[in-house]
Short mmCIF file of C-alpha atoms in Angstrom, two decimals:
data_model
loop_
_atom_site.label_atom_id
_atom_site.label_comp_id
_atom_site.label_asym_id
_atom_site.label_seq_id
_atom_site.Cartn_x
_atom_site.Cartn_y
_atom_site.Cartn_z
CA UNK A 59 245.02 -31.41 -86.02
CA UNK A 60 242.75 -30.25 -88.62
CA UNK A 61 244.17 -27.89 -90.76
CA UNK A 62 244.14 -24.27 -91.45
CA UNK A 63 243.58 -24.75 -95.22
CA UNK A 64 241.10 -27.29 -94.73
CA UNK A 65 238.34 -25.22 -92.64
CA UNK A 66 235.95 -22.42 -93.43
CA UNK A 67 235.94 -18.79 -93.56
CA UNK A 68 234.79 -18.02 -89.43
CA UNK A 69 235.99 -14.61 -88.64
CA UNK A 70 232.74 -12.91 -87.82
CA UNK A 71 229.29 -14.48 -86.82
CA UNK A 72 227.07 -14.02 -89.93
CA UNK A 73 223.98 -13.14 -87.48
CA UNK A 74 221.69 -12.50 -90.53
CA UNK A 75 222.45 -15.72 -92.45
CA UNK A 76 222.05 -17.55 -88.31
CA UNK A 77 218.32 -15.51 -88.19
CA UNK A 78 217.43 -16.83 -91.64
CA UNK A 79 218.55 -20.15 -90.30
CA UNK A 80 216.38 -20.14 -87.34
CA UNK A 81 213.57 -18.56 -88.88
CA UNK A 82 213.20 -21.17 -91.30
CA UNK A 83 214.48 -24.27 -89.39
CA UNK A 84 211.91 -23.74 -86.44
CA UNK A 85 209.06 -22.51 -88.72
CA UNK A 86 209.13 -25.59 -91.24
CA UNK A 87 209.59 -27.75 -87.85
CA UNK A 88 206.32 -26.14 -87.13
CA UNK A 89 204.32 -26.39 -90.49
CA UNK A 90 205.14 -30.09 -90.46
CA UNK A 91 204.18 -31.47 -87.84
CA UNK A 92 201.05 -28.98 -88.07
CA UNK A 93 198.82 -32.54 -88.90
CA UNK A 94 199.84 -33.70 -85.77
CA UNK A 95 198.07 -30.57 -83.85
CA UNK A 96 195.10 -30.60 -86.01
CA UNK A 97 193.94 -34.29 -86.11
CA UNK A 98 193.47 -34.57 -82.21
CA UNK A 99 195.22 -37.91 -81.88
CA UNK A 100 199.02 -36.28 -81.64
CA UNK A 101 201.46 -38.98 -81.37
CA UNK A 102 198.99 -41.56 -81.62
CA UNK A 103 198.41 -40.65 -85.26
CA UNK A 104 200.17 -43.06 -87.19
CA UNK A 105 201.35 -39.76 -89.52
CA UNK A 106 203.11 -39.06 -86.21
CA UNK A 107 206.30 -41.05 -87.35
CA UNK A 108 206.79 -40.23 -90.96
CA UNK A 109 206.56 -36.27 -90.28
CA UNK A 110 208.77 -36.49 -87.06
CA UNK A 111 210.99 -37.99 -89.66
CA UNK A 112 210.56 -35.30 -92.11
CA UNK A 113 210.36 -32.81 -89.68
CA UNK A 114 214.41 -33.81 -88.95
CA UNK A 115 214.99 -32.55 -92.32
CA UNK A 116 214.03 -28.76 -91.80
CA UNK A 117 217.56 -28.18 -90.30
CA UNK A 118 219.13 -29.28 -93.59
CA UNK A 119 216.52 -26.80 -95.62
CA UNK A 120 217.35 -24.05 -93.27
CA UNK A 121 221.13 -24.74 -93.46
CA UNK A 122 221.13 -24.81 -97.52
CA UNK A 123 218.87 -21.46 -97.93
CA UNK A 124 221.17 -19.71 -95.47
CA UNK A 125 224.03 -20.87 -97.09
CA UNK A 126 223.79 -20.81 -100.67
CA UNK A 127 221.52 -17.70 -100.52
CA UNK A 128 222.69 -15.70 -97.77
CA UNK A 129 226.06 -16.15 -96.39
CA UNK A 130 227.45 -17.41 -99.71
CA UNK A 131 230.54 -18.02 -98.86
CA UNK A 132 233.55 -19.25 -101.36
CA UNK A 133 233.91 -22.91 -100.09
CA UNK A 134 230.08 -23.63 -99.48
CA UNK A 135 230.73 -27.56 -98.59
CA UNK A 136 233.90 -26.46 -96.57
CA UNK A 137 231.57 -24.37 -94.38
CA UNK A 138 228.57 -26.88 -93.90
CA UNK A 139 230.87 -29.36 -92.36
CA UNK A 140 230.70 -31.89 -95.53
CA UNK A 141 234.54 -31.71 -96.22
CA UNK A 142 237.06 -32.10 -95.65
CA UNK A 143 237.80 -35.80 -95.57
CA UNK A 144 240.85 -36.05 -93.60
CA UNK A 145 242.20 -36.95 -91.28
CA UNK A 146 240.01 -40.00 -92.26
CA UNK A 147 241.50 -41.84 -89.37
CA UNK A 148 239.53 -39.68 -86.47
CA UNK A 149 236.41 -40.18 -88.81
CA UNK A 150 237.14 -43.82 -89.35
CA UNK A 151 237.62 -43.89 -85.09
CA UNK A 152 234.17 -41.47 -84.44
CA UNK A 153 232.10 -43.98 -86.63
CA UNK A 154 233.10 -46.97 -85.39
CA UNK A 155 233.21 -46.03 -81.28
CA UNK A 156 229.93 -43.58 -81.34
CA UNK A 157 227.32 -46.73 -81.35
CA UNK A 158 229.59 -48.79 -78.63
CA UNK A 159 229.98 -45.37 -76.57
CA UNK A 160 226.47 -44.30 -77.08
CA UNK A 161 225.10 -47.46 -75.57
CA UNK A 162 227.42 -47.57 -72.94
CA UNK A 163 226.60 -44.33 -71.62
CA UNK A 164 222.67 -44.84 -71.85
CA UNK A 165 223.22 -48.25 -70.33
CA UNK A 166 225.35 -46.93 -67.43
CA UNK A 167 222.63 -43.86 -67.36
CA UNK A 168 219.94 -46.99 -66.37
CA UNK A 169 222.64 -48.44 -64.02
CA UNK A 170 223.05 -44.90 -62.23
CA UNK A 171 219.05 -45.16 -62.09
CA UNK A 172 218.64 -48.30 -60.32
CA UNK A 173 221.63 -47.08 -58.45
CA UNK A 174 219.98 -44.25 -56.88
CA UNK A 175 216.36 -45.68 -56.92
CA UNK A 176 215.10 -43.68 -59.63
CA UNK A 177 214.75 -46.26 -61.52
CA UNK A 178 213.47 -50.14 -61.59
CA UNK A 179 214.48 -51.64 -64.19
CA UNK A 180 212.66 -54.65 -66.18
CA UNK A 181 216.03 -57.07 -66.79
CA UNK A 182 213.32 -59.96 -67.15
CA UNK A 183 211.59 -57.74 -70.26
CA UNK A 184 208.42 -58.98 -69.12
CA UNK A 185 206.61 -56.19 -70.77
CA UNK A 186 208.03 -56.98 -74.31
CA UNK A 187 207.64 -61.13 -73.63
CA UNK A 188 203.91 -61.18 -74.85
CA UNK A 189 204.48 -59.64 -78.32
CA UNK A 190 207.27 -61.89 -79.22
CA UNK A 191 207.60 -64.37 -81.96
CA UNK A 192 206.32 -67.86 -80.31
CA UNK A 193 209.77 -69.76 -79.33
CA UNK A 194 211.66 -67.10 -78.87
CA UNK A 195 213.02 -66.24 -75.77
CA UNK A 196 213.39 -62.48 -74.11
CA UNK A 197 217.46 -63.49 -74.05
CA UNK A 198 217.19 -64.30 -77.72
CA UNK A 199 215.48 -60.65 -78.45
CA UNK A 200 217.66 -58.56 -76.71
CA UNK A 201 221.02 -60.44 -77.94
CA UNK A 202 219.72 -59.89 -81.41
CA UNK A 203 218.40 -56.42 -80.75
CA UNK A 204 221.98 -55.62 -79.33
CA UNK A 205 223.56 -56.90 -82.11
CA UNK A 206 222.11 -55.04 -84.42
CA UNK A 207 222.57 -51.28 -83.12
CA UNK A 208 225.01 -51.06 -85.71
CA UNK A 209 222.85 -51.58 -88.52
CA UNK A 210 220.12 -49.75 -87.21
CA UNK A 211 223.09 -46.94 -86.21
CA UNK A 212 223.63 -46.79 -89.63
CA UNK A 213 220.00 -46.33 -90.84
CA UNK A 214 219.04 -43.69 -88.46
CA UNK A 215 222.13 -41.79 -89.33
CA UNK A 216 220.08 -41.27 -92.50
CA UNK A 217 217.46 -39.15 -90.13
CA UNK A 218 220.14 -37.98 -88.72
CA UNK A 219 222.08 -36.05 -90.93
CA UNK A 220 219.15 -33.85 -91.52
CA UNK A 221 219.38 -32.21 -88.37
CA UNK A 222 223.21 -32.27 -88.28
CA UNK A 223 223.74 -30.63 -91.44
CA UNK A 224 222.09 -27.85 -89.84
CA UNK A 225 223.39 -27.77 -86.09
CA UNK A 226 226.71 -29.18 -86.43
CA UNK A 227 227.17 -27.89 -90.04
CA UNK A 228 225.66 -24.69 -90.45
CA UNK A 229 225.62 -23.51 -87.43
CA UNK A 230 228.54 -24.82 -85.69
CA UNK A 231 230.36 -22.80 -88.78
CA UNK A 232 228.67 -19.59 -88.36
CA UNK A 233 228.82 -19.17 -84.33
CA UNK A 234 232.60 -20.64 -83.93
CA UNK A 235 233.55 -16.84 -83.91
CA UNK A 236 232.00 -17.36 -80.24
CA UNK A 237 234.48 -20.03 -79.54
CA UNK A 238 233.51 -23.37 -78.40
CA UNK A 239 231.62 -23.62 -75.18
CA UNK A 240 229.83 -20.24 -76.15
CA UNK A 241 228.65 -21.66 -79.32
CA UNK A 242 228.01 -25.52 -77.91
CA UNK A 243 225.94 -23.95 -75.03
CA UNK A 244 223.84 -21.42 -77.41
CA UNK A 245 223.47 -24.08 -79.99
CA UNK A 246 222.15 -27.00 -77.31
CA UNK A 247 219.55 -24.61 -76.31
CA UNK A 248 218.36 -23.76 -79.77
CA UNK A 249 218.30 -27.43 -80.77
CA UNK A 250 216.17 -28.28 -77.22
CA UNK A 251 213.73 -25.61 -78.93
CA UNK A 252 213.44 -26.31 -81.90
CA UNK A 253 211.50 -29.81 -80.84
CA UNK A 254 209.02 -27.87 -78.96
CA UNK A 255 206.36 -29.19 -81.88
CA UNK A 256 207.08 -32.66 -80.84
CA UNK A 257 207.66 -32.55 -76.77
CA UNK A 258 204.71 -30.06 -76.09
CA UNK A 259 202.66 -33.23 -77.52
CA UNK A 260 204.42 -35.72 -75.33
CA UNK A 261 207.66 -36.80 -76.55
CA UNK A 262 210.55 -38.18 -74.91
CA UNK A 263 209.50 -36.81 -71.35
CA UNK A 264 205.16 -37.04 -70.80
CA UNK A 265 205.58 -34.14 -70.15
CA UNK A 266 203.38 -31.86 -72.58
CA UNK A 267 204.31 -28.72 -70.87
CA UNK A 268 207.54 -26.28 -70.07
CA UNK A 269 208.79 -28.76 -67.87
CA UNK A 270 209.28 -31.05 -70.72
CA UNK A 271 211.01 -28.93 -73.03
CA UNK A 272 213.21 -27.68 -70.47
CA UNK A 273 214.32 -31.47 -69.74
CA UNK A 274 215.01 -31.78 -73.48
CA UNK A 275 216.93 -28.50 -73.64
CA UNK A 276 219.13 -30.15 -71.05
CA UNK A 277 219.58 -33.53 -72.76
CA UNK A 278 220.24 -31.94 -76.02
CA UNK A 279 222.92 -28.96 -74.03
CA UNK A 280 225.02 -32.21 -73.30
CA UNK A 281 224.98 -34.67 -76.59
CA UNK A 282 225.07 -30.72 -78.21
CA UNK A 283 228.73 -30.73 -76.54
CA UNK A 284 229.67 -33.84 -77.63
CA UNK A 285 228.99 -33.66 -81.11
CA UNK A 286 230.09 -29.98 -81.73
CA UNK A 287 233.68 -31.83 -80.18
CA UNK A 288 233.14 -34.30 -82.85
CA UNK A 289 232.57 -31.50 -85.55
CA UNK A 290 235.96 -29.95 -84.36
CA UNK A 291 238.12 -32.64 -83.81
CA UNK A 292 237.83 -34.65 -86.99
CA UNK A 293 236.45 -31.53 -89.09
CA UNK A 294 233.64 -32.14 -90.84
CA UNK A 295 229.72 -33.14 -89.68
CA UNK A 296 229.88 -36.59 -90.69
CA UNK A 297 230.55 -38.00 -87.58
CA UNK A 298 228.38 -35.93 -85.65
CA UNK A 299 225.70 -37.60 -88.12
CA UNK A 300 226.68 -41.09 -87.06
CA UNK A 301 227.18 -40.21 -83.14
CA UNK A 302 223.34 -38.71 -83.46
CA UNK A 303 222.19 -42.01 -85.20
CA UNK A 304 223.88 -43.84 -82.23
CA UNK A 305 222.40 -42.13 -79.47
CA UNK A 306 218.68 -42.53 -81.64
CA UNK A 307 219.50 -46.37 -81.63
CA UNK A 308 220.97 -46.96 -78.44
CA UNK A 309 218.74 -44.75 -76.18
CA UNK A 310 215.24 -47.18 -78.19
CA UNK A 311 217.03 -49.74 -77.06
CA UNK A 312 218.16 -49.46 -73.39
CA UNK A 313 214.88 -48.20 -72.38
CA UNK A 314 213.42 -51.68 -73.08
CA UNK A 315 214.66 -52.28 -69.88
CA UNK A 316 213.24 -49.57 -68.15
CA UNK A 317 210.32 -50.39 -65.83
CA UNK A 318 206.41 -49.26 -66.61
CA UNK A 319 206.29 -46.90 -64.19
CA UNK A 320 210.09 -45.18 -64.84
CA UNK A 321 210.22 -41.52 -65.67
CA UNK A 322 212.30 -40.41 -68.13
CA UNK A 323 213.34 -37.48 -66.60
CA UNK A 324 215.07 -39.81 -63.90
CA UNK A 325 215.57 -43.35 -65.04
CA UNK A 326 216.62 -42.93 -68.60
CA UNK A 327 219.75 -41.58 -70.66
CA UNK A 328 217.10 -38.70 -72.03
CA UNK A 329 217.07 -37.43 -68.28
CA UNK A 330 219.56 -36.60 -64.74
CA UNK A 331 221.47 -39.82 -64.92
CA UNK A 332 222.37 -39.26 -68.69
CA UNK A 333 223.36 -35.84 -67.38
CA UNK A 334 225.57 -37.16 -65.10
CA UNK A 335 227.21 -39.65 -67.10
CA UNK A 336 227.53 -37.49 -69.96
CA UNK A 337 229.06 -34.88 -67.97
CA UNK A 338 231.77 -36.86 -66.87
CA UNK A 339 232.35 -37.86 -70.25
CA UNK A 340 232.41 -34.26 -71.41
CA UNK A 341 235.09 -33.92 -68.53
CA UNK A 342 236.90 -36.91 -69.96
CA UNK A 343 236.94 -34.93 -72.92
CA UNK A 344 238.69 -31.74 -71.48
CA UNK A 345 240.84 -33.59 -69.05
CA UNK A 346 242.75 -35.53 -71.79
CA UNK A 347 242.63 -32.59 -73.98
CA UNK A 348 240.99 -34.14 -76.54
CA UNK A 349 238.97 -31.32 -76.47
CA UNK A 350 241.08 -28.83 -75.44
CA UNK A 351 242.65 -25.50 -76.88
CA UNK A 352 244.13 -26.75 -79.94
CA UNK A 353 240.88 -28.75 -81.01
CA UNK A 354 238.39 -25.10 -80.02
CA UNK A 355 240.69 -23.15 -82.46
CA UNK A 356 240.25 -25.38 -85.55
CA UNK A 357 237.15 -23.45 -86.72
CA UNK A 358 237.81 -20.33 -84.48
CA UNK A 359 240.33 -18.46 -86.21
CA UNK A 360 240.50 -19.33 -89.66
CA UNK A 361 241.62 -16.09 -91.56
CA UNK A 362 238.28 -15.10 -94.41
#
């Protein structure tokens, strides 16, 4: 267990430095992808990549301002998550099982899908087939594509850590006063939010509406559980980073499978079967007390 000495100062919720937080983390969100709202073509501009990129650094902005200039408190890396280091071997253990876990669970998301009809997926990929490389097969693609999730884990862990640094650093610090599932469940919704800029054009769901953002404050209340455990059980944000950059990786490439005319909402990880599966993983979770008392008081009760 992580130590006493090791965490930060969490006695009281510092609700100013958590406004200042918000305020800036959804605003920027906002101001960036601004171009995006203006030029008419949304996520068919081809800015639309680049500033959803840069708009998953405003949590890391948001988190440094409110931290260095705000809550100030004595151990500044201690209470964004960045250290401490050890145990390294529940780091070492996060990094390399988040990619193989992450694609399990969106693969047995699709599974659960076809399972229950919502979805039909496209084992054949006879969507992708035409814009392949001439001689290679569909079999070839995926292996290759499969093979590489860690890599590619590892890159988008670079996006990543932008947001985490903010919602598993930051803010996972300043609202464990609440104790766990308070501060998991307040901090999923928040984080569904904050992509309003994005979904209300589209993203993830079609759905350009309410609808859609409620679906992604749903997705992101569940992977918000699972990496806030993350955050408390090895304690730092690190591996939070990497579990984000696995789910990222893993969810672009299971849904190559998906069918043309598959929802998100019910044939994808992003949706009710990654609910589901994700659910009973969080219930894994409790069940072998891996998160459990012990693990929720690590950054709970830390004397100032």
């Amino acid at each position: 267990m992580t130590s006493a000495e090791s965490m930060p100062e969490t006695t009281r919720v510092p609700w100013g430095a958590v406004a200042t937080f918000l305020v800036i983390a959804f605003a920027l969100a906002w101001v960036v992808t601004l171009p995006l709202w203006l030029g008419g073509e949304g996520l068919r501009s081809p800015l639309a990549l680049p500033l959803m990129a840069a708009m998953m650094w405003t949590p890391t902005v948001a988190a440094l301002v409110a931290t260095f200039f705000v809550r100030r408190p004595r151990r500044r890396a201690h209470y964004l998550g960045l250290v401490p280091f050890r145990p390294v071997g529940r780091k070492i253990a996060l990094f390399l099982l988040f990619p193989v876990a992450w694609t399990g669970i969106a693969v047995a998301s699709l599974l659960l899908a076809a399972a229950l009809g919502w979805a039909h997926p496209d084992w054949s990929l006879s969507q992708i087939a035409p814009f392949l490389p001439e001689g290679m097969t569909t079999d070839v693609y995926m292996a290759v594509t499969l093979a590489a999730i860690p890599v590619n884990t590892v890159v988008a862990t670079v996006s990543a850590f932008g947001e985490e640094l903010g919602w598993r650093g930051f803010l996972t610090t300043a609202l464990a006063p609440l104790g766990f599932w308070p501060s998991a469940i307040l901090i999923g919704i928040v984080w569904g939010l904050w992509h309003a800029p994005v979904i209300l054009l589209g993203y993830n769901f079609a759905r350009p509406d309410a609808a859609g953002l409620a679906l992604m404050v749903v997705f992101t209340l569940f992977v918000g559980v699972i990496l806030q455990w993350s955050r408390y059980w090895t304690g730092n944000v690190w591996p939070a980073a990497v579990g984000h950059g696995a789910l990222n990786t893993a969810a672009s490439v299971v849904v190559l499978w998906n069918g043309p005319g598959d929802d998100a909402a019910i044939a994808t990880v992003l949706g009710a079967p990654g609910w589901i599966v994700m659910g009973v993983v969080i219930a894994l979770l409790v069940v072998t007390g891996l998160l459990g008392r012990r693990t929720r008081t690590a950054l709970e009760a830390v004397p100032a």
